[in-house]
Tab-separated table of C-alpha atoms in Angstrom:
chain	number	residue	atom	x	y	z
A	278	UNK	CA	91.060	113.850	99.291
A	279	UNK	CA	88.459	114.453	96.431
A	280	UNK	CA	85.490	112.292	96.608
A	281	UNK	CA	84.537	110.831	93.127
A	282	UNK	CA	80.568	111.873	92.644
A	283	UNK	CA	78.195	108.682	91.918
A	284	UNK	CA	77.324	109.158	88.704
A	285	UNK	CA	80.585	108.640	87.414
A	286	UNK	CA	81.751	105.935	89.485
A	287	UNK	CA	77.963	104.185	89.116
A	288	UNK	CA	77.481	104.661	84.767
A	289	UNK	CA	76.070	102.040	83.636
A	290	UNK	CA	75.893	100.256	79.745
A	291	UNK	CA	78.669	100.879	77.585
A	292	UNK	CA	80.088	104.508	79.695
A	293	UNK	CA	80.650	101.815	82.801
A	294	UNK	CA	83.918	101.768	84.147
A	295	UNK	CA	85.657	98.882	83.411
A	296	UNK	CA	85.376	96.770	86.560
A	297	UNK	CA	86.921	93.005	87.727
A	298	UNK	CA	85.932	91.537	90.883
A	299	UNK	CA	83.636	94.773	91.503
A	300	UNK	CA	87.384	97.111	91.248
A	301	UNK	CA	87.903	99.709	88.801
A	302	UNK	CA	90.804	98.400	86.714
A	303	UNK	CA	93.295	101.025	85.339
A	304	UNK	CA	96.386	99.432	83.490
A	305	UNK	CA	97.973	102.769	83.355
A	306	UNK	CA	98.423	105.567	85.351
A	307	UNK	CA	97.393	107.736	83.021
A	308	UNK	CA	94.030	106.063	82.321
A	309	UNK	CA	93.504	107.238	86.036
A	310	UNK	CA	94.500	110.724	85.167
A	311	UNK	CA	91.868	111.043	82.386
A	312	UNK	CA	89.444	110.413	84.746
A	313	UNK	CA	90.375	113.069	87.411
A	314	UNK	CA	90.607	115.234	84.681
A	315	UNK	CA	87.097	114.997	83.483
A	316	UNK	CA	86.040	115.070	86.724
A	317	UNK	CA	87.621	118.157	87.731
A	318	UNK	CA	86.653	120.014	84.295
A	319	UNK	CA	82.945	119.131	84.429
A	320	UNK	CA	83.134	119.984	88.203
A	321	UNK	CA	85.143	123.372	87.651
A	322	UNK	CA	82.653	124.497	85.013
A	323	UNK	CA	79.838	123.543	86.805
A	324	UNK	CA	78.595	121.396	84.133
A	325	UNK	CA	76.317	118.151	84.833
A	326	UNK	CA	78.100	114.893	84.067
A	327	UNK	CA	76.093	114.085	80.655
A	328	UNK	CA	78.270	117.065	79.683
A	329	UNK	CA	81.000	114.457	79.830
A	330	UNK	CA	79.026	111.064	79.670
A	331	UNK	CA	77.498	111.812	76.778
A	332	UNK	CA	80.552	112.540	74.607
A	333	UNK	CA	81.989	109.253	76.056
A	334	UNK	CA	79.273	107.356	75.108
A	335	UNK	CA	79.665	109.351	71.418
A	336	UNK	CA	83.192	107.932	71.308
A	337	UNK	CA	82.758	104.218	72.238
A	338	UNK	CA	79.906	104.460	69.783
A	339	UNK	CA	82.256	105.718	67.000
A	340	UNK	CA	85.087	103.187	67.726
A	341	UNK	CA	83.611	100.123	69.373
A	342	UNK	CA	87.314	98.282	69.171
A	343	UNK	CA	88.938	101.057	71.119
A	344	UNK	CA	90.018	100.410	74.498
A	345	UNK	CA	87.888	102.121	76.577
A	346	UNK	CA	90.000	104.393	78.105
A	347	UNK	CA	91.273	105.406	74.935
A	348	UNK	CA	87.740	106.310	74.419
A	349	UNK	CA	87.232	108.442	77.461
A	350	UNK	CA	90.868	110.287	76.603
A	351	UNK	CA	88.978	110.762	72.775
A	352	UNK	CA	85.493	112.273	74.806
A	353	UNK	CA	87.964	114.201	77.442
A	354	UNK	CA	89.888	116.078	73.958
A	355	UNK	CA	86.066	116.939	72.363
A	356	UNK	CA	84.718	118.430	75.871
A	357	UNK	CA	87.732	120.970	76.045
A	358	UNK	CA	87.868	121.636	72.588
A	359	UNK	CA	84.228	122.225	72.668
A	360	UNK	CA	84.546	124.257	75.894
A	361	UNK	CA	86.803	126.666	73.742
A	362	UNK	CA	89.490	125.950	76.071
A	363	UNK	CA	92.164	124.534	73.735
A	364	UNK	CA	92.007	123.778	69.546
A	365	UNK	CA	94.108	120.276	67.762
A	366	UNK	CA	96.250	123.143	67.018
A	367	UNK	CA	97.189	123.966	70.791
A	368	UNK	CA	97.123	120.219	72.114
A	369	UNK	CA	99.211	119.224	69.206
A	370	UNK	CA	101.729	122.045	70.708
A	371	UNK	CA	101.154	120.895	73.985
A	372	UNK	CA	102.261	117.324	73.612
A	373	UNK	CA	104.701	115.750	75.083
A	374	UNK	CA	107.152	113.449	72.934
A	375	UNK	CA	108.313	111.993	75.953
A	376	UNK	CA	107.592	110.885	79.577
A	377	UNK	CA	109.352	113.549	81.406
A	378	UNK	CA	111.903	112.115	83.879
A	379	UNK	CA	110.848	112.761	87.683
B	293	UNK	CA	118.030	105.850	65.887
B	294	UNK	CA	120.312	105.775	68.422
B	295	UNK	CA	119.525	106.352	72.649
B	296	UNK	CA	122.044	109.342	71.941
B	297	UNK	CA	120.083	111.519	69.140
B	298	UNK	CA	117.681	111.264	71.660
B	299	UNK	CA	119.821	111.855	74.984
B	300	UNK	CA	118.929	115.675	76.063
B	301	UNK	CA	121.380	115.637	79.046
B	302	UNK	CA	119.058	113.558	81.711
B	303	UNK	CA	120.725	110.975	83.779
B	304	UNK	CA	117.959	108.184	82.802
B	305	UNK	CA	116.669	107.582	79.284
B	306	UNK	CA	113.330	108.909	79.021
B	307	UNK	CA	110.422	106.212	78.369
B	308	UNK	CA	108.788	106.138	75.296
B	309	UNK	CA	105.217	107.995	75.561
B	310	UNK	CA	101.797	106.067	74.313
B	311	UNK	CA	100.100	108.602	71.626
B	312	UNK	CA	96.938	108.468	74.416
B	313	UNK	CA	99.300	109.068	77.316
B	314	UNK	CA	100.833	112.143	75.507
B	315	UNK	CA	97.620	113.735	74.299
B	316	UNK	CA	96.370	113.553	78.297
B	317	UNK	CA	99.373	115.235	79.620
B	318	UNK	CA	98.849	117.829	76.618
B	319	UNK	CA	94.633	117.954	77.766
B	320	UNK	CA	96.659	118.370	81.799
B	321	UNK	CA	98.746	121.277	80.917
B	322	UNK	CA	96.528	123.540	78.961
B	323	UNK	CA	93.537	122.987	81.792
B	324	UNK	CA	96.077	123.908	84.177
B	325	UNK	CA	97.626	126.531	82.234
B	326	UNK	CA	93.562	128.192	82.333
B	327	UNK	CA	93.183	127.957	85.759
B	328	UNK	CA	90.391	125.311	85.834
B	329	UNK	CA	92.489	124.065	88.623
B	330	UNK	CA	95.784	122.905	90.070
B	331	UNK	CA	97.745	119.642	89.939
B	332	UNK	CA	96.901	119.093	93.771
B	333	UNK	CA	93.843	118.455	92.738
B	334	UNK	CA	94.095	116.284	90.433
B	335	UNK	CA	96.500	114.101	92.709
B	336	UNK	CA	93.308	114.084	95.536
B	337	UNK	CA	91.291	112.566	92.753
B	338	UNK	CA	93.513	110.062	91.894
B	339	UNK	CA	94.460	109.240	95.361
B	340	UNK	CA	90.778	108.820	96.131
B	341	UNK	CA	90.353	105.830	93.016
B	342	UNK	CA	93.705	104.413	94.474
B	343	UNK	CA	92.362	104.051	98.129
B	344	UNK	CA	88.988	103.920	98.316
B	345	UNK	CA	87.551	102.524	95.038
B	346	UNK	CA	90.408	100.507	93.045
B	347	UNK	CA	92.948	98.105	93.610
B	348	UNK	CA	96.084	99.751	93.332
B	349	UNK	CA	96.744	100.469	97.395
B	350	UNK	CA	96.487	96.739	97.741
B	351	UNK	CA	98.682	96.121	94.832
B	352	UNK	CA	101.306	98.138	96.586
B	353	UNK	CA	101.055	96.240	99.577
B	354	UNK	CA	101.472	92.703	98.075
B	355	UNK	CA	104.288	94.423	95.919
B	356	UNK	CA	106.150	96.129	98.947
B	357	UNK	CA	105.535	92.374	100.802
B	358	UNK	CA	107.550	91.214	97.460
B	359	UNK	CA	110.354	93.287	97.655
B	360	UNK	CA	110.740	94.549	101.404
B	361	UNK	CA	112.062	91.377	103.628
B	362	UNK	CA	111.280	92.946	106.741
B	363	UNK	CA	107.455	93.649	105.818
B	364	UNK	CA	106.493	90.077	106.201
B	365	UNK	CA	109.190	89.016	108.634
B	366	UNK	CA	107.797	86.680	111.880
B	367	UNK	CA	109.524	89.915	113.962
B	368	UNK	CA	107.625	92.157	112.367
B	369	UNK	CA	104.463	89.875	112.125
B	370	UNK	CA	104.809	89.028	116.101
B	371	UNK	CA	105.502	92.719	117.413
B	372	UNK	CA	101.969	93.564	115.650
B	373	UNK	CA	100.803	90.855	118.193
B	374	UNK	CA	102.954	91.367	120.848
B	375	UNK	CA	102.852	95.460	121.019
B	376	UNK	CA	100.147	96.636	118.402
B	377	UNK	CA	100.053	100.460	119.846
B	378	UNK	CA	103.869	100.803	119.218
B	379	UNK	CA	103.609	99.126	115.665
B	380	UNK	CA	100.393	101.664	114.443
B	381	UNK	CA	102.471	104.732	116.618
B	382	UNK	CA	105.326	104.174	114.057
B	383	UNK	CA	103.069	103.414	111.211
B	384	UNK	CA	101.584	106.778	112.149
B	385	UNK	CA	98.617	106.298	113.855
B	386	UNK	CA	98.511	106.977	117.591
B	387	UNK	CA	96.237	105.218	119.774
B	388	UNK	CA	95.285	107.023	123.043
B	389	UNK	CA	95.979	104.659	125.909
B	390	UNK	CA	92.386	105.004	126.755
B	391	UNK	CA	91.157	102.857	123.702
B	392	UNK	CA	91.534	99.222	124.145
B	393	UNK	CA	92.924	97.252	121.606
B	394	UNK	CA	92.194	93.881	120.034
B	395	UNK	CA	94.208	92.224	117.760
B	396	UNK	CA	92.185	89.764	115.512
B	397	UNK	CA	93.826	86.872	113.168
B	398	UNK	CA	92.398	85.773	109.885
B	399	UNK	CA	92.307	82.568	109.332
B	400	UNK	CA	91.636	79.823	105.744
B	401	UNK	CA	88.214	79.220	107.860
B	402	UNK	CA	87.062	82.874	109.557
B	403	UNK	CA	87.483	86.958	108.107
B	404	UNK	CA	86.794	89.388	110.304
B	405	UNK	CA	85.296	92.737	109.569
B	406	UNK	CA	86.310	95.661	111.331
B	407	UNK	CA	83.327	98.159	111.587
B	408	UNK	CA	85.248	101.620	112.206
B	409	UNK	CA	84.089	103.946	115.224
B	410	UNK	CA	81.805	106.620	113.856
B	411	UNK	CA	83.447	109.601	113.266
B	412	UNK	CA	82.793	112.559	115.894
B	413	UNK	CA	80.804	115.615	114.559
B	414	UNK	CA	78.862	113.278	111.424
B	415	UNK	CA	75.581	113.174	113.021
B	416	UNK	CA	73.816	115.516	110.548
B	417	UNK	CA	75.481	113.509	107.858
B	418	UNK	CA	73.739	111.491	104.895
B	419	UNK	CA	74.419	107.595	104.538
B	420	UNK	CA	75.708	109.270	101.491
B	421	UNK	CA	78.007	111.478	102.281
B	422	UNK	CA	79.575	108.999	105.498
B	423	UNK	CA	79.954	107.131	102.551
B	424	UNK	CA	83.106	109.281	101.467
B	425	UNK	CA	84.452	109.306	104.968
B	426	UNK	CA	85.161	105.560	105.060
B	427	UNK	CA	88.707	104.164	103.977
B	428	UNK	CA	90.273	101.569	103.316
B	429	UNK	CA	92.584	101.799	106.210
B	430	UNK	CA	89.672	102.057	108.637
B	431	UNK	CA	88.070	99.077	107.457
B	432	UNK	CA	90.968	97.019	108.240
B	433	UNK	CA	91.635	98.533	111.400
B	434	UNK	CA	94.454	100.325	111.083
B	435	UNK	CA	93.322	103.897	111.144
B	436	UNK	CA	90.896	105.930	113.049
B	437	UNK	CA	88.235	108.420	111.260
């Protein structure tokens, strides 16, 4: 099992995980996805975590109304595409119209 | 449109896909695709919110107590009284019969906290890094570290 470094789990202001009764809150699995994701691409590339934090805080900043993890999936799409690893163009082709059936 | 325009031979109807959701899986499959690592991975990360930092394991407990009778049945409830090495041998953790144990009942009035056994072989550890090594289960007692 993959322990989750502090600084993500302890960001504070608006890049805080959303938190009740001191738990993170996910109301999707796929919000909880995003977040390994990040976490595994910052760690792979050996990057520090402003690489990420920083473009999350960019995003809330640019939609404040956005749910947050809609946010972090928004910061997540700028850090590859900035990390040359995919363009719109290849994540467009990549997306799924449909949850696939298990 | 009709289920069957959209019907591509699966034996369930596939469920609708948030925008967000889709453009995640699409973010999962090219990083994959490069190598940045595997799905395994990804799973150990998740696993690790699930168990030792969000709510979700304890969701699935009250939501398997919901739906499985014989999870909260006065058998089952009396046999982790009445033989509590059998009942964590089946659950998957073994007890060697050299370890005593102590079964302990919350009540409306008292909690109990269970304060695991330090793990062998941690001594040169930081209060950091033991950090990582705690769980869930082995705060409630029902796991060894």
């Amino acid at each position: 099992v993959t322990a989750i470094p502090d600084e993500v789990t302890m960001m504070d202001g608006y890049a805080a995980l959303p938190r009740d009764n001191g738990e993170l809150v996910f109301a999707a699995l796929w919000e909880g996805r995003a977040v390994a994701l990040a976490v595994a691409l910052v760690e792979a590339r050996g990057l520090p975590w402003d690489a990420f934090r920083l473009r999350l805080i960019d995003a809330i900043a640019e939609q404040p109304d956005r749910p947050y993890y809609e946010s972090w999936a928004a910061a997540l799409e700028s850090l590859v595409v900035g990390l040359d690893l995919a363009t719109e163009a290849t994540l467009d082709a990549a997306t799924p119209a449909e949850r696939p059936v298990l | 449109v009709s289920h069957d325009e959209h019907d591509h031979g699966h034996d369930h109807h596939p469920e609708p896909l948030a925008p967000v959701e889709a453009r995640v899986a699409a973010i999962e499959s090219v990083l994959i695709e490069h190598g940045m690592f595997d799905t395994e991975l990804l799973d150990g990360i998740v696993e690790n919110f699930e168990h030792n930092l969000g709510p979700l394991n304890g969701a699935k407990v009250v939501a398997r107590a919901w739906t499985d009778p014989g999870y909260k049945a006065p058998a089952y409830r009396s046999r982790a009284v009445r033989e509590p090495r059998a009942l964590l041998a089946e659950m998957g953790t073994p007890i060697p019969e050299d370890v005593e144990i102590r079964v302990w009942d919350s009540s409306a009035e008292v909690r109990y906290l269970v304060l695991p056994e330090r793990p062998d072989g941690t001594d040169g550890l930081s209060e950091d890094e033991l950090v990582t090594r705690v769980t869930r289960d082995s705060m409630i007692g029902v796991a060894r570290l």
